[in-house]
């Protein structure tokens, strides 16, 4: 099962460099411009400290006033150059970094969208959202000013070192020894900090994930009076996050502290040596002041690198997690998926199919059956028997561990999923509606559908009856997950959506929740239209559906234990009989053996459906013809 949980150890930076380059390569022009501006910026930054020597030795001590104005002009000009180049850097790099983020977010979302259902089974929605929105954000620092500042700091340090050596080799060797020791300590510290940053992203994703769930499941939370528990769970998550942040703050503050101490030690050493050199006539006051300035330029970037290094660590951690997601294989990317299906007849066949989510725990065993085009297959059986799993295999969400699933004789494992899924329609129990208008929700299955087609589908599914009562009609926005619609209304929208898609194979997961008899009848009518002429698989909870099915598969513990029509199975008096006598209680007396007569309510429903079938078949046929 795919996992995106981080590996215990982060990869060394070296291994990530090709990945970094992959993202940076298309932006190398921006980076080059950034480095160029940074080099000018840093060179201009040398003018002020460099001018200190002539200012002190020649103007202050030597009285050469004619040098004063040129020195001041040079300093002003250099400052102007620094200002302009800083502005340019932000304009070029920061904006490009934001474009990189937008592009990468879209790429990660597109990739995650193409991953198999099994990936979603093992990763929380909120975690995936965090992958797309926040992990990518860290990468900003790679391209943003972070990296260029890092390089700029190194550049300044190099310039400064050359000048320092020119002024005094001895003093510089002493200072360099202290600084090199410090740099090693810094390197070690980064090694400690990086995994902590990585951990922070993981915690963040988990906390966000849980929060998203508790907000979207607010009804369950309140229904079970679990607010306090959720508060506690979130509080614990926030504490974990806090502990992580505190750890990194500890590390960065220790680094900050030690750099200040190092700076102090170096300054004291220089002061001592410089004063002695001056007294011995080996250094002018101007050279000494200049030395101090340049030493600052050498040390400051190293200290600054602490901050930038932290940002880059974050960027690398984000990159690593982003790469993990991008390395997952999209479901249609399988080299064996070469068959592109044309229009299907809709014959589905399972041949000795075994399936397991986890190794050695089969959920389906030796399942074989055939669903002929245009027929309805009802799946019944106790909870956990494997009905949804079987449907998942029909949808090609999963592939069999053993055996084969074919559609019109084609092995589903070899079929291009886009060519198959466009011929598949699903109406699920928890009718999933997006935050959009009724029209958008219906047209979700075929965005290119014409207004007339949408309205016809809505009429067949009886969406028109309630939609037209709203002030804004089909343009009424249904709230997040369609909260403004009743359960029955949502199902009708879902049915209209499937009617519009005109699939060859239809998956129905019947709602278990009971609706009032009027809504129930309306939904049944819509479904009857929808099912006609299509190969339908239905996880049946309603007696009426089971009775109408062409074949019933009774599943138990992953095996088909009985199969047949309602009448034949009922007469058999086996598992099906037991199941329904138990499940439907009083209703069970409606299960009449053939010849014993039919109970009125069910028969009434059948008749009414038939009547409607014969009365209004045109719209559906019309819709079907459109796509053919
Ligand atoms: P119900 O009527 O309650 O929906 P079902 O007959 O549809 O049940 P399935 O959902 O197919 O049953 O589940 C069959 C078995 O597979 C169960 O034991 C379940 O715990 C297991 N199972 C389902 N989904 C997964 C999954 N994503 N990962 C691991 N095991 C799973």
Tab-separated table of C-alpha atoms in Angstrom, residues 84-473:
chain	number	residue	atom	x	y	z
A	84	UNK	CA	18.455	49.501	-6.905
A	85	UNK	CA	19.897	45.993	-7.040
A	86	UNK	CA	17.992	44.957	-3.886
A	87	UNK	CA	14.773	46.182	-5.468
A	88	UNK	CA	15.573	44.272	-8.670
A	89	UNK	CA	16.285	41.100	-6.731
A	90	UNK	CA	12.877	41.144	-5.066
A	91	UNK	CA	11.150	41.890	-8.332
A	92	UNK	CA	12.854	39.143	-10.262
A	93	UNK	CA	13.322	36.364	-7.750
A	94	UNK	CA	10.513	36.718	-5.234
A	95	UNK	CA	7.875	36.974	-7.948
A	96	UNK	CA	9.334	34.051	-9.848
A	97	UNK	CA	9.400	32.013	-6.650
A	98	UNK	CA	5.660	32.633	-6.219
A	99	UNK	CA	5.072	31.493	-9.804
A	100	UNK	CA	7.047	28.335	-9.052
A	101	UNK	CA	4.810	27.655	-6.067
A	102	UNK	CA	1.623	28.125	-8.064
A	103	UNK	CA	2.913	25.840	-10.791
A	104	UNK	CA	4.087	23.197	-8.388
A	105	UNK	CA	0.844	23.206	-6.403
A	106	UNK	CA	-1.076	22.607	-9.606
A	107	UNK	CA	1.322	19.830	-10.535
A	108	UNK	CA	1.111	18.084	-7.161
A	109	UNK	CA	-2.702	18.357	-7.145
A	110	UNK	CA	-2.923	16.948	-10.675
A	111	UNK	CA	-0.619	14.114	-9.696
A	112	UNK	CA	-2.473	13.246	-6.504
A	113	UNK	CA	-5.742	13.320	-8.451
A	114	UNK	CA	-4.390	10.589	-10.721
A	115	UNK	CA	-3.243	8.277	-7.968
A	116	UNK	CA	-5.219	5.093	-7.327
A	117	UNK	CA	-8.009	4.888	-4.776
A	118	UNK	CA	-5.768	2.706	-2.604
A	119	UNK	CA	-3.537	5.754	-2.081
A	120	UNK	CA	-6.475	7.706	-0.714
A	121	UNK	CA	-7.396	4.755	1.490
A	122	UNK	CA	-4.131	5.151	3.329
A	123	UNK	CA	-3.768	8.932	3.403
A	124	UNK	CA	-6.048	11.410	5.113
A	125	UNK	CA	-7.716	14.116	3.094
A	126	UNK	CA	-6.239	16.850	5.252
A	127	UNK	CA	-2.740	15.406	4.917
A	128	UNK	CA	-3.067	15.484	1.174
A	129	UNK	CA	-4.319	19.055	1.297
A	130	UNK	CA	-1.236	19.982	3.322
A	131	UNK	CA	0.969	18.285	0.720
A	132	UNK	CA	-0.509	20.450	-1.969
A	133	UNK	CA	-0.739	23.726	-0.119
A	134	UNK	CA	2.029	23.981	2.478
A	135	UNK	CA	4.826	21.561	1.619
A	136	UNK	CA	5.235	23.262	-1.679
A	137	UNK	CA	5.467	26.654	0.007
A	138	UNK	CA	8.838	25.811	1.546
A	139	UNK	CA	10.318	25.572	-1.915
A	140	UNK	CA	9.896	29.302	-2.276
A	141	UNK	CA	13.134	29.765	-0.401
A	142	UNK	CA	15.071	27.750	-2.899
A	143	UNK	CA	14.378	30.123	-5.686
A	144	UNK	CA	13.413	33.174	-3.681
A	145	UNK	CA	15.942	35.478	-2.179
A	146	UNK	CA	17.050	32.715	0.216
A	147	UNK	CA	19.398	30.974	-2.153
A	148	UNK	CA	20.737	34.120	-3.740
A	149	UNK	CA	21.300	35.699	-0.359
A	150	UNK	CA	23.142	32.588	0.622
A	151	UNK	CA	25.364	32.932	-2.419
A	152	UNK	CA	25.643	36.681	-1.863
A	153	UNK	CA	26.782	36.082	1.703
A	154	UNK	CA	29.457	33.699	0.503
A	155	UNK	CA	30.517	36.177	-2.165
A	156	UNK	CA	30.870	38.998	0.361
A	157	UNK	CA	32.791	36.714	2.668
A	158	UNK	CA	35.182	35.867	-0.153
A	159	UNK	CA	35.770	39.517	-1.140
A	160	UNK	CA	36.270	40.424	2.479
A	161	UNK	CA	38.724	37.587	3.016
A	162	UNK	CA	40.898	38.714	0.108
A	163	UNK	CA	41.051	42.270	1.425
A	164	UNK	CA	41.678	41.099	4.979
A	165	UNK	CA	44.611	38.974	3.826
A	166	UNK	CA	45.974	41.973	1.984
A	167	UNK	CA	45.858	44.078	5.134
A	168	UNK	CA	47.285	41.487	7.539
A	169	UNK	CA	47.928	37.821	6.892
A	170	UNK	CA	48.659	37.105	10.553
A	171	UNK	CA	45.476	38.655	11.960
A	172	UNK	CA	43.430	36.983	9.253
A	173	UNK	CA	44.862	33.529	9.918
A	174	UNK	CA	43.925	33.871	13.605
A	175	UNK	CA	40.405	35.111	12.794
A	176	UNK	CA	39.937	32.438	10.128
A	177	UNK	CA	40.908	29.646	12.514
A	178	UNK	CA	38.221	30.711	14.975
A	179	UNK	CA	35.639	31.106	12.198
A	180	UNK	CA	36.401	27.770	10.534
A	181	UNK	CA	35.882	25.982	13.851
A	182	UNK	CA	32.588	27.817	14.188
A	183	UNK	CA	31.522	26.830	10.657
A	184	UNK	CA	32.000	23.157	11.473
A	185	UNK	CA	29.812	23.583	14.522
A	186	UNK	CA	27.167	25.245	12.320
A	187	UNK	CA	27.235	22.410	9.830
A	188	UNK	CA	26.644	19.933	12.616
A	189	UNK	CA	23.761	22.062	13.926
A	190	UNK	CA	22.058	22.063	10.522
A	191	UNK	CA	22.251	18.296	10.487
A	192	UNK	CA	20.276	18.298	13.750
A	193	UNK	CA	17.746	20.915	12.686
A	194	UNK	CA	16.741	19.481	9.339
A	195	UNK	CA	14.946	16.353	10.582
A	196	UNK	CA	13.089	18.521	13.100
A	197	UNK	CA	11.769	20.666	10.260
A	198	UNK	CA	10.765	17.577	8.408
A	199	UNK	CA	8.917	16.348	11.446
A	200	UNK	CA	7.163	19.721	11.734
A	201	UNK	CA	5.664	19.359	8.280
A	202	UNK	CA	4.432	15.905	9.142
A	203	UNK	CA	2.833	17.055	12.386
A	204	UNK	CA	1.333	20.029	10.609
A	205	UNK	CA	-0.219	17.791	7.986
A	206	UNK	CA	-1.645	15.436	10.616
A	207	UNK	CA	-3.073	18.203	12.766
A	208	UNK	CA	-4.594	19.958	9.760
A	209	UNK	CA	-5.975	16.651	8.530
A	210	UNK	CA	-7.697	15.863	11.788
A	211	UNK	CA	-8.995	19.412	12.082
A	212	UNK	CA	-10.512	19.249	8.599
A	213	UNK	CA	-12.221	16.005	9.492
A	214	UNK	CA	-13.629	17.262	12.747
A	215	UNK	CA	-14.968	20.383	11.059
A	216	UNK	CA	-16.570	18.544	8.153
A	217	UNK	CA	-17.915	15.917	10.534
A	218	UNK	CA	-19.311	18.506	12.918
A	219	UNK	CA	-22.727	16.829	13.037
A	220	UNK	CA	-21.270	13.579	14.278
A	221	UNK	CA	-19.049	15.422	16.748
A	222	UNK	CA	-21.979	17.353	18.169
A	223	UNK	CA	-24.318	14.374	17.924
A	224	UNK	CA	-22.056	12.415	20.226
A	225	UNK	CA	-21.267	15.438	22.326
A	226	UNK	CA	-17.611	14.941	21.488
A	227	UNK	CA	-16.599	18.615	21.336
A	228	UNK	CA	-14.375	18.299	24.379
A	229	UNK	CA	-12.656	15.218	22.928
A	230	UNK	CA	-12.009	16.992	19.668
A	231	UNK	CA	-10.668	19.991	21.590
A	232	UNK	CA	-8.299	17.669	23.383
A	233	UNK	CA	-7.151	15.972	20.181
A	234	UNK	CA	-6.497	19.344	18.569
A	235	UNK	CA	-4.843	20.682	21.695
A	236	UNK	CA	-2.500	17.670	21.747
A	237	UNK	CA	-1.704	18.222	18.092
A	238	UNK	CA	-0.991	21.893	18.653
A	239	UNK	CA	1.239	20.963	21.595
A	240	UNK	CA	3.221	18.558	19.426
A	241	UNK	CA	3.645	21.342	16.933
A	242	UNK	CA	4.673	23.747	19.660
A	243	UNK	CA	7.252	21.297	21.049
A	244	UNK	CA	8.691	20.904	17.602
A	245	UNK	CA	8.887	24.661	17.060
A	246	UNK	CA	10.462	25.103	20.493
A	247	UNK	CA	13.084	22.528	19.595
A	248	UNK	CA	14.019	24.395	16.442
A	249	UNK	CA	13.963	27.683	18.324
A	250	UNK	CA	16.333	26.173	20.881
A	251	UNK	CA	18.658	25.111	18.130
A	252	UNK	CA	18.533	28.403	16.260
A	253	UNK	CA	18.925	30.470	19.413
A	254	UNK	CA	21.964	28.407	20.457
A	255	UNK	CA	23.369	29.059	17.018
A	256	UNK	CA	22.593	32.770	17.321
A	257	UNK	CA	24.175	32.895	20.775
A	258	UNK	CA	27.313	31.085	19.728
A	259	UNK	CA	27.749	33.275	16.698
A	260	UNK	CA	27.582	36.370	18.900
A	261	UNK	CA	30.174	34.870	21.246
A	262	UNK	CA	32.403	33.933	18.317
A	263	UNK	CA	32.092	37.437	16.946
A	264	UNK	CA	33.100	38.853	20.337
A	265	UNK	CA	36.106	36.535	20.639
A	266	UNK	CA	37.318	37.365	17.138
A	267	UNK	CA	36.864	41.115	17.765
A	268	UNK	CA	38.801	40.961	21.011
A	269	UNK	CA	41.625	39.016	19.364
A	270	UNK	CA	41.792	41.506	16.490
A	271	UNK	CA	41.753	44.468	18.859
A	272	UNK	CA	44.645	42.992	20.801
A	273	UNK	CA	46.760	42.076	17.792
A	274	UNK	CA	45.894	45.253	15.837
A	275	UNK	CA	46.853	47.553	18.698
A	276	UNK	CA	50.208	45.796	19.079
A	277	UNK	CA	50.862	45.976	15.318
A	278	UNK	CA	50.064	49.710	15.329
A	279	UNK	CA	52.334	50.402	18.281
A	280	UNK	CA	55.127	48.532	16.451
A	281	UNK	CA	54.510	50.719	13.378
A	282	UNK	CA	53.181	47.883	11.234
A	283	UNK	CA	49.616	49.120	10.817
A	284	UNK	CA	48.046	52.546	10.292
A	285	UNK	CA	44.861	53.501	12.159
A	286	UNK	CA	43.076	53.613	8.773
A	287	UNK	CA	44.119	50.055	7.983
A	288	UNK	CA	42.933	48.949	11.399
A	289	UNK	CA	39.483	50.519	11.014
A	290	UNK	CA	39.252	49.129	7.483
A	291	UNK	CA	40.195	45.724	8.846
A	292	UNK	CA	37.432	45.864	11.456
A	293	UNK	CA	34.873	46.809	8.789
A	294	UNK	CA	35.881	43.950	6.487
A	295	UNK	CA	36.023	41.513	9.312
A	296	UNK	CA	32.393	42.448	9.973
A	297	UNK	CA	31.693	41.719	6.318
A	298	UNK	CA	33.327	38.320	6.666
A	299	UNK	CA	31.521	37.348	9.861
A	300	UNK	CA	28.099	38.827	9.165
A	301	UNK	CA	27.367	36.555	6.175
A	302	UNK	CA	28.385	33.511	8.183
A	303	UNK	CA	25.938	34.514	10.920
A	304	UNK	CA	23.328	35.378	8.289
A	305	UNK	CA	23.834	31.964	6.761
A	306	UNK	CA	22.390	30.536	9.988
A	307	UNK	CA	19.044	32.133	9.162
A	308	UNK	CA	19.175	31.368	5.488
A	309	UNK	CA	20.408	27.858	6.148
A	310	UNK	CA	17.306	27.288	8.282
A	311	UNK	CA	15.106	28.490	5.436
A	312	UNK	CA	16.937	26.265	3.008
A	313	UNK	CA	16.555	23.323	5.393
A	314	UNK	CA	12.821	23.941	5.364
A	315	UNK	CA	12.857	24.154	1.605
A	316	UNK	CA	14.705	20.860	1.320
A	317	UNK	CA	12.288	19.160	3.715
A	318	UNK	CA	9.348	20.435	1.655
A	319	UNK	CA	11.026	19.354	-1.552
A	320	UNK	CA	11.649	15.884	-0.216
A	321	UNK	CA	8.007	15.402	0.720
A	322	UNK	CA	6.814	16.843	-2.543
A	323	UNK	CA	9.117	14.470	-4.401
A	324	UNK	CA	7.746	11.514	-2.457
A	325	UNK	CA	4.253	12.324	-3.635
A	326	UNK	CA	5.360	12.925	-7.201
A	327	UNK	CA	7.174	9.590	-7.174
A	328	UNK	CA	3.891	7.715	-6.591
A	329	UNK	CA	2.722	6.110	-9.753
A	330	UNK	CA	-0.530	7.420	-11.283
A	331	UNK	CA	-3.011	4.618	-11.880
A	332	UNK	CA	-3.133	5.083	-15.646
A	333	UNK	CA	0.630	5.171	-15.894
A	334	UNK	CA	0.878	1.391	-15.888
A	335	UNK	CA	2.724	0.162	-18.993
A	336	UNK	CA	0.279	-2.743	-19.339
A	337	UNK	CA	-2.647	-0.349	-19.708
A	338	UNK	CA	-2.528	-0.134	-23.468
A	339	UNK	CA	-6.072	-0.986	-24.544
A	340	UNK	CA	-8.271	1.966	-25.378
A	341	UNK	CA	-11.904	0.939	-25.229
A	342	UNK	CA	-14.471	2.004	-27.778
A	343	UNK	CA	-18.178	2.173	-26.887
A	344	UNK	CA	-18.977	-0.736	-24.591
A	345	UNK	CA	-21.847	-3.207	-24.676
A	346	UNK	CA	-21.383	-3.584	-20.949
A	347	UNK	CA	-20.719	-7.260	-20.361
A	348	UNK	CA	-18.834	-7.667	-17.096
A	349	UNK	CA	-17.270	-10.950	-16.099
A	350	UNK	CA	-15.393	-11.978	-12.963
A	351	UNK	CA	-13.323	-15.127	-13.326
A	352	UNK	CA	-12.071	-16.683	-10.095
A	353	UNK	CA	-11.260	-13.307	-8.634
A	354	UNK	CA	-9.378	-12.987	-5.379
A	355	UNK	CA	-8.655	-9.675	-3.759
A	356	UNK	CA	-6.904	-8.541	-0.597
A	357	UNK	CA	-6.266	-5.038	0.724
A	358	UNK	CA	-3.581	-6.406	2.964
A	359	UNK	CA	-1.424	-9.410	2.130
A	360	UNK	CA	-2.850	-12.737	3.312
A	361	UNK	CA	-6.195	-11.258	4.304
A	362	UNK	CA	-8.404	-11.985	1.313
A	363	UNK	CA	-11.578	-9.931	1.172
A	364	UNK	CA	-12.876	-11.611	-1.990
A	365	UNK	CA	-12.301	-15.301	-2.691
A	366	UNK	CA	-12.921	-17.183	-5.945
A	367	UNK	CA	-15.578	-14.772	-7.110
A	368	UNK	CA	-16.927	-15.703	-10.537
A	369	UNK	CA	-20.028	-14.357	-12.238
A	370	UNK	CA	-21.198	-12.740	-15.395
A	371	UNK	CA	-23.336	-9.653	-15.810
A	372	UNK	CA	-24.854	-9.491	-19.273
A	373	UNK	CA	-25.255	-6.144	-21.036
A	374	UNK	CA	-28.256	-4.211	-19.847
A	375	UNK	CA	-28.970	-6.408	-16.830
A	376	UNK	CA	-29.103	-5.510	-13.170
A	377	UNK	CA	-26.999	-7.408	-10.651
A	378	UNK	CA	-27.926	-6.899	-7.003
A	379	UNK	CA	-25.294	-7.509	-4.358
A	380	UNK	CA	-26.607	-8.495	-0.987
A	381	UNK	CA	-24.918	-9.822	2.100
A	382	UNK	CA	-23.986	-8.866	5.623
A	383	UNK	CA	-21.863	-5.860	6.419
A	384	UNK	CA	-18.220	-6.448	5.583
A	385	UNK	CA	-19.030	-9.279	3.164
A	386	UNK	CA	-17.143	-7.520	0.369
A	387	UNK	CA	-19.903	-5.827	-1.647
A	388	UNK	CA	-18.190	-2.446	-1.900
A	389	UNK	CA	-14.917	-4.167	-2.660
A	390	UNK	CA	-16.494	-6.057	-5.545
A	391	UNK	CA	-17.890	-2.769	-6.859
A	392	UNK	CA	-14.415	-1.240	-6.442
A	393	UNK	CA	-13.061	-3.936	-8.736
A	394	UNK	CA	-15.787	-3.248	-11.316
A	395	UNK	CA	-14.786	0.432	-11.212
A	396	UNK	CA	-11.133	-0.609	-11.612
A	397	UNK	CA	-10.289	1.213	-8.393
A	398	UNK	CA	-8.451	-1.948	-7.444
A	399	UNK	CA	-7.028	-4.827	-9.431
A	400	UNK	CA	-7.547	-8.468	-8.469
A	401	UNK	CA	-4.780	-10.253	-6.606
A	402	UNK	CA	-5.685	-13.340	-8.636
A	403	UNK	CA	-8.180	-14.014	-11.382
A	404	UNK	CA	-9.445	-11.605	-13.960
A	405	UNK	CA	-12.171	-9.025	-14.433
A	406	UNK	CA	-13.205	-8.445	-18.029
A	407	UNK	CA	-15.449	-5.909	-19.681
A	408	UNK	CA	-16.744	-6.954	-23.117
A	409	UNK	CA	-13.990	-9.557	-22.993
A	410	UNK	CA	-11.178	-7.063	-22.331
A	411	UNK	CA	-9.020	-7.613	-19.281
A	412	UNK	CA	-9.696	-4.570	-17.117
A	413	UNK	CA	-6.093	-4.583	-15.959
A	414	UNK	CA	-4.911	-3.757	-19.463
A	415	UNK	CA	-7.463	-1.119	-20.236
A	416	UNK	CA	-6.753	2.617	-20.338
A	417	UNK	CA	-8.775	3.866	-17.408
A	418	UNK	CA	-9.850	7.082	-19.066
A	419	UNK	CA	-11.477	5.117	-21.882
A	420	UNK	CA	-13.273	2.898	-19.370
A	421	UNK	CA	-14.312	5.331	-16.668
A	422	UNK	CA	-16.004	7.678	-19.133
A	423	UNK	CA	-18.453	4.818	-19.686
A	424	UNK	CA	-19.036	4.278	-15.997
A	425	UNK	CA	-21.563	6.071	-13.819
A	426	UNK	CA	-21.845	6.070	-10.058
A	427	UNK	CA	-24.690	7.007	-7.764
A	428	UNK	CA	-23.505	6.580	-4.216
A	429	UNK	CA	-25.294	6.468	-0.924
A	430	UNK	CA	-23.618	9.594	0.292
A	431	UNK	CA	-24.390	11.576	-2.831
A	432	UNK	CA	-21.389	13.792	-3.152
A	433	UNK	CA	-22.243	17.338	-4.089
A	434	UNK	CA	-19.699	20.074	-4.644
A	435	UNK	CA	-19.973	23.589	-3.390
A	436	UNK	CA	-21.578	24.983	-6.520
A	437	UNK	CA	-24.949	25.439	-8.162
A	438	UNK	CA	-27.448	22.659	-8.807
A	439	UNK	CA	-26.734	23.014	-12.511
A	440	UNK	CA	-22.970	22.676	-11.975
A	441	UNK	CA	-23.495	19.629	-9.823
A	442	UNK	CA	-25.649	17.916	-12.421
A	443	UNK	CA	-23.307	18.870	-15.264
A	444	UNK	CA	-20.307	17.600	-13.311
A	445	UNK	CA	-20.469	14.322	-15.211
A	446	UNK	CA	-20.526	16.038	-18.609
A	447	UNK	CA	-19.522	19.680	-18.407
A	448	UNK	CA	-20.047	20.100	-22.156
A	449	UNK	CA	-23.730	19.099	-21.939
A	450	UNK	CA	-26.213	21.572	-23.390
A	451	UNK	CA	-28.778	23.372	-21.256
A	452	UNK	CA	-31.517	21.257	-22.820
A	453	UNK	CA	-29.757	18.020	-21.920
A	454	UNK	CA	-29.217	19.178	-18.359
A	455	UNK	CA	-32.852	20.182	-17.981
A	456	UNK	CA	-34.052	16.900	-19.445
A	457	UNK	CA	-31.884	14.914	-17.034
A	458	UNK	CA	-33.201	17.053	-14.188
A	459	UNK	CA	-36.759	16.404	-15.282
A	460	UNK	CA	-36.287	12.634	-15.432
A	461	UNK	CA	-34.600	12.591	-12.040
A	462	UNK	CA	-37.298	14.943	-10.694
A	463	UNK	CA	-34.739	17.571	-9.752
A	464	UNK	CA	-36.967	20.132	-11.477
A	465	UNK	CA	-39.638	19.724	-8.809
A	466	UNK	CA	-37.559	21.237	-6.067
A	467	UNK	CA	-35.008	23.244	-8.067
A	468	UNK	CA	-37.661	25.358	-9.684
A	469	UNK	CA	-39.097	26.209	-6.317
A	470	UNK	CA	-35.871	27.908	-5.274
A	471	UNK	CA	-35.642	31.593	-6.003
A	472	UNK	CA	-32.569	31.146	-8.184
A	473	UNK	CA	-33.711	27.852	-9.688
